[in-house]
Coordinates of C-alpha atoms and ligand atoms in Angstrom, one line a residue:
X1 CA 78.3 154.8 107.2
X2 CA 78.9 156.2 110.6
X3 CA 79.2 155.2 114.3
X4 CA 77.7 156.9 117.2
X5 CA 76.6 156.3 120.9
X6 CA 74.7 153.2 122.1
X7 CA 71.3 153.1 123.9
X8 CA 71.1 152.3 127.6
X9 CA 68.2 150.3 128.7
X10 CA 67.8 151.9 132.1
X11 CA 69.2 155.4 132.0
X12 CA 69.4 157.6 135.0
X13 CA 66.2 159.6 135.5
X14 CA 67.6 162.7 133.7
X15 CA 64.9 162.8 130.9
X16 CA 62.1 161.6 133.2
X17 CA 61.7 158.4 131.2
X18 CA 61.6 156.2 134.3
X19 CA 58.0 157.6 135.3
X20 CA 57.0 157.2 131.5
X21 CA 54.5 154.3 131.1
X22 CA 56.2 151.4 129.3
X23 CA 53.1 150.6 127.5
X24 CA 53.5 153.9 125.7
X25 CA 57.0 152.9 124.5
X26 CA 55.7 149.7 123.3
X27 CA 52.9 151.2 121.4
X28 CA 55.2 153.9 119.8
X29 CA 57.6 151.2 118.5
X30 CA 54.6 149.0 117.4
X31 CA 53.0 151.8 115.4
X32 CA 56.2 153.5 114.3
X33 CA 56.4 154.1 110.4
X34 CA 59.9 153.1 110.3
X35 CA 60.9 149.3 110.4
X36 CA 62.1 148.3 113.8
X37 CA 63.7 144.9 114.7
X38 CA 65.2 143.8 118.1
X39 CA 67.8 141.0 118.0
X40 CA 70.0 139.1 120.3
X41 CA 73.8 139.3 120.1
X42 CA 74.0 136.9 117.2
X43 CA 71.5 138.9 115.2
X44 CA 68.5 136.5 116.0
X45 CA 65.3 138.4 115.6
X46 CA 63.3 138.6 119.0
X47 CA 60.9 141.3 117.9
X48 CA 59.9 143.1 114.8
X49 CA 57.1 145.9 114.2
X50 CA 54.5 145.7 111.6
X51 CA 56.4 148.3 109.5
X52 CA 59.2 145.7 109.4
X53 CA 56.9 143.0 108.1
X54 CA 55.4 145.3 105.5
X55 CA 58.9 146.4 104.1
X56 CA 60.3 142.8 104.0
X57 CA 57.2 141.0 103.0
X58 CA 57.6 138.4 105.8
X59 CA 54.9 138.1 108.5
X60 CA 56.0 138.9 112.0
X61 CA 55.7 135.2 113.1
X62 CA 57.9 134.1 110.1
X63 CA 60.5 136.5 111.1
X64 CA 60.7 135.7 114.9
X65 CA 63.8 133.4 115.6
X66 CA 65.3 133.9 112.2
X67 CA 68.7 135.7 111.8
X68 CA 68.8 139.1 110.3
X69 CA 71.1 137.5 107.5
X70 CA 67.8 136.1 106.2
X71 CA 67.4 139.5 104.4
X72 CA 70.9 139.5 103.1
X73 CA 71.2 139.5 99.2
X74 CA 74.7 138.4 98.7
X75 CA 76.0 141.4 96.7
X76 CA 76.7 143.6 99.8
X77 CA 80.4 143.4 100.0
X78 CA 81.7 141.4 103.1
X79 CA 83.7 144.4 104.3
X80 CA 80.4 146.3 104.9
X81 CA 79.2 143.5 107.4
X82 CA 82.7 143.4 108.9
X83 CA 82.5 147.2 109.5
X84 CA 79.0 146.8 110.9
X85 CA 80.0 144.1 113.4
X86 CA 83.2 145.9 114.4
X87 CA 81.2 149.0 115.3
X88 CA 78.6 146.9 117.3
X89 CA 81.4 145.0 119.2
X90 CA 82.7 148.4 120.3
X91 CA 79.3 149.3 121.5
X92 CA 79.0 151.9 118.8
X93 CA 76.0 152.5 116.5
X94 CA 76.4 151.6 112.9
X95 CA 74.5 153.2 109.9
X96 CA 74.7 152.4 106.3
X97 CA 73.0 151.0 103.1
X98 CA 72.5 147.3 102.6
X99 CA 70.9 145.6 99.6
X100 CA 68.2 143.3 101.1
X101 CA 65.9 140.7 99.5
X102 CA 62.3 140.4 100.4
X103 CA 60.3 137.3 100.9
X104 CA 59.2 137.3 97.2
X105 CA 62.8 137.7 96.1
X106 CA 62.7 141.2 95.0
X107 CA 65.5 143.5 96.2
X108 CA 65.4 146.9 98.1
X109 CA 68.0 149.3 99.4
X110 CA 67.8 149.5 103.1
X111 CA 69.0 152.6 105.0
X112 CA 70.0 150.9 108.3
X113 CA 70.9 152.1 111.7
X114 CA 71.9 149.5 114.4
X115 CA 72.3 150.5 118.0
X116 CA 73.6 148.3 120.7
X117 CA 71.2 148.1 123.8
X118 CA 73.2 148.3 127.0
X119 CA 72.0 147.2 130.5
X120 CA 72.7 149.1 133.7
X121 CA 76.0 147.2 134.0
X122 CA 77.0 148.7 130.5
X123 CA 76.9 145.3 128.8
X124 CA 75.3 144.8 125.4
X125 CA 72.3 142.8 125.9
X126 CA 70.4 143.4 122.5
X127 CA 70.7 145.1 119.2
X128 CA 68.1 147.7 117.9
X129 CA 67.7 147.9 114.1
X130 CA 65.8 150.5 112.2
X131 CA 65.6 150.6 108.6
X132 CA 63.7 152.3 105.8
X133 CA 63.4 151.5 101.9
X134 CA 65.4 154.1 100.2
X135 CA 65.2 152.3 96.7
X136 CA 63.4 155.2 95.1
X137 CA 65.4 157.9 96.7
X138 CA 68.4 156.1 95.4
X139 CA 66.8 155.8 91.9
X140 CA 66.2 159.3 91.9
X141 CA 69.7 160.3 92.9
X142 CA 71.1 158.1 90.2
X143 CA 68.7 159.5 87.6
X144 CA 69.8 163.1 88.6
X145 CA 73.5 162.2 88.5
X146 CA 72.9 160.4 85.0
X147 CA 71.1 163.5 83.8
X148 CA 73.8 165.7 85.0
X149 CA 76.5 163.4 83.3
X150 CA 74.4 163.5 80.0
X151 CA 74.1 167.3 80.2
X152 CA 77.8 167.7 80.9
X153 CA 78.7 165.4 77.9
X154 CA 76.2 167.4 75.7
X155 CA 77.9 170.6 76.7
X156 CA 81.3 169.2 76.2
X157 CA 80.2 168.0 72.8
X158 CA 79.1 171.7 71.7
X159 CA 81.9 173.6 70.0
X160 CA 80.8 176.8 71.7
X161 CA 82.6 177.6 75.0
X162 CA 80.1 178.0 77.9
X163 CA 80.4 179.3 81.4
X164 CA 77.7 179.7 83.9
X165 CA 78.1 182.4 86.4
X166 CA 76.2 182.6 89.9
X167 CA 74.8 185.9 91.1
X168 CA 78.1 186.9 92.5
X169 CA 79.9 186.4 89.1
X170 CA 81.7 183.2 90.2
X171 CA 81.7 180.4 87.6
X172 CA 79.4 177.4 88.5
X173 CA 80.0 175.5 85.5
X174 CA 82.3 175.3 82.5
X175 CA 82.4 173.0 79.5
X176 CA 85.5 171.6 77.8
X177 CA 85.6 174.2 74.9
X178 CA 85.8 176.9 77.7
X179 CA 88.7 175.0 79.5
X180 CA 90.3 174.8 75.9
X181 CA 89.9 178.5 75.6
X182 CA 91.6 179.0 79.0
X183 CA 94.5 177.0 77.7
X184 CA 94.6 178.9 74.4
X185 CA 94.7 182.2 76.4
X186 CA 97.0 180.7 79.0
X187 CA 94.8 182.4 81.6
X188 CA 91.4 182.5 83.1
X189 CA 89.3 183.8 80.2
X190 CA 86.5 185.3 82.6
X191 CA 88.2 188.7 83.5
X192 CA 89.2 189.4 79.8
X193 CA 85.7 188.4 78.8
X194 CA 84.2 190.9 81.3
X195 CA 86.5 193.7 80.1
X196 CA 85.7 193.0 76.4
X197 CA 82.0 193.1 77.1
X198 CA 82.6 196.3 79.1
X199 CA 84.1 198.0 76.0
X200 CA 81.6 196.6 73.4
X201 CA 78.3 197.2 75.4
X202 CA 77.1 200.6 74.7
X203 CA 76.3 201.3 78.4
X204 CA 79.0 199.0 79.8
X205 CA 78.5 195.6 81.1
X206 CA 76.7 195.4 84.3
X207 CA 76.3 191.9 86.0
X208 CA 73.1 192.6 88.0
X209 CA 71.5 193.8 84.7
X210 CA 72.8 190.9 82.7
X211 CA 71.3 188.6 85.4
X212 CA 67.9 190.2 84.9
X213 CA 67.8 190.3 81.2
X214 CA 70.8 188.4 79.8
X215 CA 72.6 190.1 76.8
X216 CA 72.3 189.9 73.1
X217 CA 74.9 188.7 70.7
X218 CA 78.1 190.9 71.1
X219 CA 81.3 190.5 69.1
X220 CA 84.2 190.7 71.2
X221 CA 87.9 190.4 70.8
X222 CA 90.4 188.9 73.3
X223 CA 94.1 189.4 73.2
X224 CA 95.6 186.2 71.9
X225 CA 99.2 185.0 71.6
X226 CA 98.3 183.2 68.2
X227 CA 98.7 184.7 64.8
X228 CA 95.0 185.5 64.2
X229 CA 93.2 187.9 66.8
X230 CA 90.7 185.9 68.8
X231 CA 87.1 187.0 67.9
X232 CA 84.2 185.6 69.8
X233 CA 80.5 186.0 69.5
X234 CA 79.1 186.2 73.1
X235 CA 75.6 185.9 74.3
X236 CA 74.2 185.6 77.7
X237 CA 71.1 183.8 78.8
X238 CA 69.4 183.9 82.3
X239 CA 68.7 180.6 83.9
X240 CA 66.7 180.5 87.2
X241 CA 67.9 177.7 89.5
X242 CA 66.2 176.4 92.6
X243 CA 67.9 177.6 95.9
X244 CA 69.3 174.5 97.5
X245 CA 69.9 176.1 100.9
X246 CA 67.8 174.8 104.0
X247 CA 66.3 178.1 104.4
X248 CA 64.8 178.1 100.9
X249 CA 63.2 174.6 101.4
X250 CA 59.6 175.9 102.0
X251 CA 60.2 179.3 100.4
X252 CA 61.0 177.6 97.0
X253 CA 63.1 180.6 96.0
X254 CA 65.2 180.7 92.9
X255 CA 68.4 182.3 92.0
X256 CA 69.4 183.6 88.6
X257 CA 72.5 182.5 86.9
X258 CA 74.0 183.7 83.7
X259 CA 74.9 181.2 80.9
X260 CA 77.5 182.9 78.6
X261 CA 77.9 181.1 75.3
X262 CA 81.0 182.0 73.2
X263 CA 81.2 181.2 69.5
X264 CA 84.7 181.6 67.9
X265 CA 84.3 183.7 64.9
X266 CA 88.0 184.5 64.4
X267 CA 88.2 182.9 61.0
X268 CA 84.9 184.3 59.7
X269 CA 86.2 187.9 61.1
X270 CA 89.6 187.5 59.4
X271 CA 87.9 186.7 56.2
X272 CA 85.5 189.7 56.5
X273 CA 88.4 191.9 57.4
X274 CA 90.3 190.8 54.3
X275 CA 87.5 191.5 52.2
X276 CA 87.0 194.8 53.7
X277 CA 90.4 195.6 53.1
X278 CA 90.3 194.6 49.6
X279 CA 87.3 196.7 48.8
X280 CA 88.9 199.6 50.8
X281 CA 92.0 199.4 48.7
X282 CA 89.9 199.4 45.6
X283 CA 87.9 202.4 46.9
X284 CA 91.0 204.4 47.9
X285 CA 92.6 203.6 44.5
X286 CA 89.5 204.9 42.8
X287 CA 89.6 208.0 45.1
X288 CA 93.3 208.5 44.4
X289 CA 92.5 208.5 40.7
X290 CA 89.7 211.0 41.0
X291 CA 91.9 213.1 43.4
X292 CA 94.6 213.4 40.8
X293 CA 92.1 214.4 38.2
X294 CA 90.6 217.0 40.7
X295 CA 94.0 218.4 41.7
X296 CA 95.2 218.7 37.9
X297 CA 92.0 220.3 36.9
X298 CA 92.0 222.6 39.9
X299 CA 95.6 223.4 39.3
X300 CA 94.7 224.4 35.8
X301 CA 91.8 226.6 36.9
X302 CA 94.1 228.2 39.5
X303 CA 96.9 228.9 36.9
X304 CA 94.3 230.0 34.3
X305 CA 92.7 232.5 36.6
X306 CA 95.7 234.7 36.8
X307 CA 96.3 235.4 33.1
X308 CA 92.6 235.9 32.7
X309 CA 92.5 238.3 35.4
X310 CA 95.3 240.2 33.6
X311 CA 93.2 240.1 30.4
X312 CA 90.2 241.5 32.2
X313 CA 92.4 244.3 33.6
X314 CA 93.9 245.2 30.1
X315 CA 90.4 245.1 28.8
X316 CA 89.2 247.5 31.3
X317 CA 92.2 249.8 30.6
X318 CA 91.9 249.7 26.8
X319 CA 88.2 250.4 27.2
X320 CA 88.8 253.4 29.3
X321 CA 91.7 254.9 27.4
X322 CA 91.9 253.7 23.8
X323 CA 88.2 252.9 23.1
X324 CA 88.1 255.0 19.8
X325 CA 91.8 254.9 18.8
X326 CA 92.1 251.1 18.9
X327 CA 88.8 249.5 18.4
X328 CA 90.4 246.3 16.8
X329 CA 92.6 245.8 20.0
X330 CA 89.6 246.2 22.2
X331 CA 87.6 243.7 20.1
X332 CA 90.4 241.1 20.3
X333 CA 90.9 241.6 24.0
X334 CA 87.1 241.0 24.4
X335 CA 87.3 237.9 22.4
X336 CA 90.2 236.5 24.3
X337 CA 88.5 237.5 27.6
X338 CA 85.3 235.5 26.5
X339 CA 87.2 232.6 25.2
X340 CA 89.3 232.4 28.4
X341 CA 86.1 232.8 30.7
X342 CA 84.5 230.0 28.7
X343 CA 87.4 227.7 29.0
X344 CA 87.7 228.5 32.7
X345 CA 84.0 227.7 33.3
X346 CA 84.4 224.5 31.3
X347 CA 87.3 223.4 33.2
X348 CA 85.5 224.2 36.6
X349 CA 82.5 222.3 35.5
X350 CA 84.5 219.1 34.6
X351 CA 86.3 219.0 38.2
X352 CA 84.8 215.8 39.7
X353 CA 82.7 216.0 42.8
X354 CA 83.9 214.3 45.9
X355 CA 81.2 211.9 46.8
X356 CA 79.8 212.3 50.3
X357 CA 79.3 208.8 51.9
X358 CA 76.9 208.4 54.7
X359 CA 77.9 209.0 58.3
X360 CA 78.1 206.1 60.6
X361 CA 79.6 205.0 63.9
X362 CA 83.3 204.6 63.5
X363 CA 85.9 202.9 65.8
X364 CA 88.9 205.1 65.0
X365 CA 91.3 202.4 66.6
X366 CA 89.9 199.9 64.1
X367 CA 90.1 202.4 61.2
X368 CA 93.6 203.5 61.8
X369 CA 94.5 199.8 62.1
X370 CA 93.0 199.1 58.7
X371 CA 94.8 202.2 57.3
X372 CA 98.2 200.9 58.8
X373 CA 97.5 197.6 57.1
X374 CA 97.1 199.3 53.8
X375 CA 100.4 201.1 54.5
X376 CA 102.5 198.3 55.7
X377 CA 104.4 197.7 52.5
X378 CA 105.3 201.3 52.4
X379 CA 106.3 201.5 56.0
X380 CA 108.4 198.4 55.7
X381 CA 110.0 199.6 52.4
X382 CA 111.0 203.0 54.1
X383 CA 112.3 201.3 57.1
X384 CA 110.0 203.3 59.4
X385 CA 109.5 202.1 63.0
X386 CA 105.9 202.5 64.1
X387 CA 104.8 203.0 67.6
X388 CA 101.0 202.5 67.8
X389 CA 99.4 203.4 71.1
X390 CA 95.6 203.2 70.9
X391 CA 93.5 203.7 74.0
X392 CA 91.8 200.5 74.6
X393 CA 88.3 201.9 75.5
X394 CA 88.1 204.7 73.0
X395 CA 84.6 205.9 72.3
X396 CA 83.2 205.6 68.7
X397 CA 82.7 208.8 66.5
X398 CA 80.1 209.5 63.9
X399 CA 81.9 209.9 60.7
X400 CA 82.5 208.9 57.1
X401 CA 84.9 206.0 57.2
X402 CA 86.4 206.3 53.6
X403 CA 87.2 210.0 54.1
X404 CA 88.7 209.4 57.4
X405 CA 90.8 206.5 56.0
X406 CA 92.0 209.0 53.3
X407 CA 92.7 211.6 56.0
X408 CA 95.0 209.3 58.1
X409 CA 96.6 207.9 55.0
X410 CA 97.4 211.3 53.8
X411 CA 98.8 212.5 57.3
X412 CA 100.9 209.2 57.5
X413 CA 102.1 209.4 53.9
X414 CA 103.3 213.0 54.7
X415 CA 105.1 211.7 57.7
X416 CA 106.8 208.9 55.8
X417 CA 107.7 211.4 53.2
X418 CA 109.3 213.6 55.7
X419 CA 111.4 210.9 57.1
X420 CA 112.5 209.5 53.7
X421 CA 113.3 213.1 52.3
X422 CA 115.0 214.2 55.3
X423 CA 117.3 211.1 55.2
X424 CA 116.8 210.7 58.9
X425 CA 118.7 208.0 60.7
X426 CA 116.0 207.6 63.2
X427 CA 112.7 206.8 61.3
X428 CA 110.0 206.6 63.7
X429 CA 106.2 207.4 63.6
X430 CA 104.3 207.5 66.8
X431 CA 100.4 207.1 66.5
X432 CA 98.3 207.7 69.7
X433 CA 94.7 207.7 70.1
X434 CA 93.0 209.0 73.3
X435 CA 89.8 210.6 74.8
X436 CA 90.0 214.3 75.6
X437 CA 86.9 215.5 77.2
X438 CA 84.3 215.4 74.5
X439 CA 86.7 214.7 71.6
X440 CA 88.8 211.8 70.3
X441 CA 92.3 212.9 69.6
X442 CA 94.7 211.2 67.2
X443 CA 98.4 212.4 67.6
X444 CA 100.8 211.7 64.7
X445 CA 104.5 212.4 65.5
X446 CA 107.3 211.8 63.2
X447 CA 111.0 212.2 63.7
X448 CA 111.4 214.0 60.4
X449 CA 112.6 217.6 59.6
X450 CA 109.3 219.2 60.9
X451 CA 107.5 222.2 59.7
X452 CA 109.0 225.5 60.1
X453 CA 107.2 228.2 62.2
X454 CA 106.8 230.3 58.9
X455 CA 105.2 227.3 57.0
X456 CA 102.7 226.2 59.9
X457 CA 99.8 228.0 58.3
X458 CA 100.8 228.1 54.6
X459 CA 100.9 224.3 54.4
X460 CA 97.2 224.2 54.7
X461 CA 96.8 226.7 51.6
X462 CA 95.9 224.9 48.3
X463 CA 98.8 224.4 45.9
X464 CA 101.4 225.4 48.6
X465 CA 104.3 222.8 48.8
X466 CA 107.7 223.1 50.3
X467 CA 108.8 220.1 48.1
X468 CA 111.0 220.4 44.9
X469 CA 109.0 221.1 41.7
X470 CA 108.5 217.6 40.0
X471 CA 108.4 215.7 43.2
X472 CA 104.9 214.6 42.2
X473 CA 103.2 216.7 45.1
X474 CA 100.8 219.6 44.1
X475 CA 100.4 220.8 47.7
X476 CA 96.7 219.7 48.1
X477 CA 97.3 217.0 50.6
X478 CA 96.9 219.0 53.8
X479 CA 94.2 221.2 52.2
X480 CA 92.1 218.2 51.6
X481 CA 92.9 216.7 55.0
X482 CA 91.7 220.0 56.6
X483 CA 88.6 219.8 54.5
X484 CA 87.8 216.2 55.7
X485 CA 88.4 217.3 59.3
X486 CA 86.2 220.4 59.0
X487 CA 83.4 218.2 57.4
X488 CA 83.6 216.3 60.7
X489 CA 83.4 219.4 62.8
X490 CA 86.9 218.6 64.1
X491 CA 90.3 220.4 64.4
X492 CA 93.7 219.7 62.7
X493 CA 96.6 221.4 64.4
X494 CA 100.3 221.4 64.1
X495 CA 101.9 221.5 67.4
X496 CA 104.1 224.7 67.4
X497 CA 106.1 223.7 70.3
X498 CA 107.1 220.3 69.1
X499 CA 110.9 220.2 68.2
X500 CA 111.9 216.6 67.5
X501 CA 110.0 216.5 64.2
X502 CA 106.5 217.2 63.5
X503 CA 103.4 216.5 65.7
X504 CA 99.9 216.7 64.1
X505 CA 96.8 216.6 66.2
X506 CA 93.4 215.5 64.8
X507 CA 90.5 216.3 67.1
X508 CA 87.1 214.7 66.3
X509 CA 83.9 215.0 68.3
X510 CA 82.5 211.7 69.7
X511 CA 78.8 210.8 69.9
Ligands
FAD1 P1 78.0 136.5 108.4 O1 78.1 138.1 108.4 O2 79.2 136.0 107.9 O3 77.6 136.1 109.7 C1 77.2 134.8 110.0 C2 76.4 134.9 111.4 O4 77.1 135.3 112.3 C3 75.1 135.7 111.1 O5 74.2 135.1 111.9 C4 75.6 136.9 111.8 O6 74.4 137.7 112.3 C5 76.5 136.5 112.9 N1 77.8 137.4 113.2 C6 78.6 137.8 112.3 N2 79.6 138.4 112.8 C7 79.1 138.5 114.0 C8 79.8 139.1 115.2 N3 80.9 139.9 115.1 N4 79.2 138.9 116.3 C9 78.0 138.2 116.5 N5 77.5 137.7 115.5 C10 78.1 137.8 114.3 N6 72.1 142.1 107.4 C11 71.5 142.2 106.2 O7 71.9 141.8 105.1 N7 70.2 142.9 106.1 C12 69.7 143.4 107.2 O8 68.7 144.1 107.2 C13 70.3 143.2 108.5 N8 69.8 143.7 109.6 C14 70.6 143.6 110.8 C15 70.0 144.1 112.0 C16 70.7 143.9 113.2 C17 70.1 144.4 114.5 C18 71.8 143.2 113.3 C19 72.5 143.0 114.6 C20 72.4 142.8 112.1 C21 71.8 142.9 110.9 N9 72.3 142.4 109.7 C22 71.6 142.5 108.5 C23 73.6 141.8 109.6 C24 73.5 140.2 109.5 O9 73.3 139.8 110.9 C25 74.7 139.5 108.9 O10 75.8 139.9 109.4 C26 74.6 139.9 107.4 O11 73.5 139.6 106.7 C27 75.7 139.0 106.7 O12 75.2 137.6 106.8 P2 76.1 136.5 106.3 O13 75.1 135.4 106.0 O14 77.0 136.9 105.3 O15 76.7 136.0 107.7

């Protein structure tokens, strides 16, 4: 409800109305589509136009001489009438909504404006009332607000967190689960959400593109203070909404909004990870077993080759010099050589193959994290402090996951061994992942005894070990690590300039 200026009966001729025929004024009021009434100062009706009669259901004759309170349906609070009269007494217009009753008893909502009519002396002589029936409009408004409330309750009832973004990326609407998420994260989830989508979407997250085509279900991880990492399944749907600005009234333009739905899949993911870890553990145990058999057999082949070479040499020597003098020795040597060669071939054949798993896209951060989880008991038992520095937006590589887990487990096992054997006071392993031009680099540093300059090439040779005999190490670990890196077209290097222990670098090309 609002107040404004009053209407003067005979204004100075600033607008030229004095020359205007009074009959036109009368006809205009008479034919106006809006309901018009003129009353005396006590609200007794002196004039009503046909529209007034049509809205109220009374005839013009029935209304003349009646008080406007005839229309009052007594549910409008007294204070509203009080405010109305207070305004009129101050010679100000009043506008507001009143519940009116028609002649037939039915009610309607009147949007009413009353203006005091002042004479040339500035005294109020009449009141001019103009009203229209806004019942339908009010019903529509209520329907819309009811629908909105229903929609909000439905959104609040869903377990998925939802946020609707406008075309500038500002949130237009959030549901209760989204607000719970904000409480859980103790910060606005939106920037974290966008960062995570940037990381997980192959070409990065682009709001204008998402506002055109939405985005498919994407698994994202948000940093959480809780024990379990927070995993969400995010999807984006474009919803076109009508532009409500005045400019767009006739143009009927729409604006895209993006409804992002977030399903909490943390528990599912946790279970999946545990299952993955268990099968990885079983796979690694099997590979370890195979590896030991391979190493033992290859060791046997390696150690058999030397005496067999000697027998071959002796056979050639006796064959050249004593062929006729000592045919029995020659025959014996030939027999030994043949038996030895056969044993060697049999041993070589029984060395188990390393199975080649299929290449796939591998997130090295996740893979190393899994490897570290597998190694946690050993790291804890050895009192090793781990400094894990993964690059958050590391590109994925094409690789063989189990072989790569084996590779990093081998290198980390070596680092732990070096720290334990060296009885180091400070037992630290630093693990860094980072992107270097078109490669992903993994750095493994330990504070152990390091590898001497003389050994830096030999450690990659098969069956070379700097450890004590009987330590259980055959010297095949780095050879196999090198083989896995070679199979991935990568590089494995020992940093010759590192003096505080050992620094190994694994470089693997990314897709
Ligand atoms: P009260 O408000 O208690 O009033 C009793 C009588 O005194 C009524 O005749 C009232 O008109 C008059 N009155 C009250 N206060 C004053 C005052 N300060 N100065 C002079 N007279 C006063 N009401 C509606 O419900 N519906 C309408 O469509 C409507 N249209 C109106 C149009 C005009 C141009 C005017 C001036 C008033 C209109 N009113 C309308 C207000 C109406 O006059 C009553 O105030 C209202 O209906 C409350 O009625 P009531 O029976 O509770 O009486």
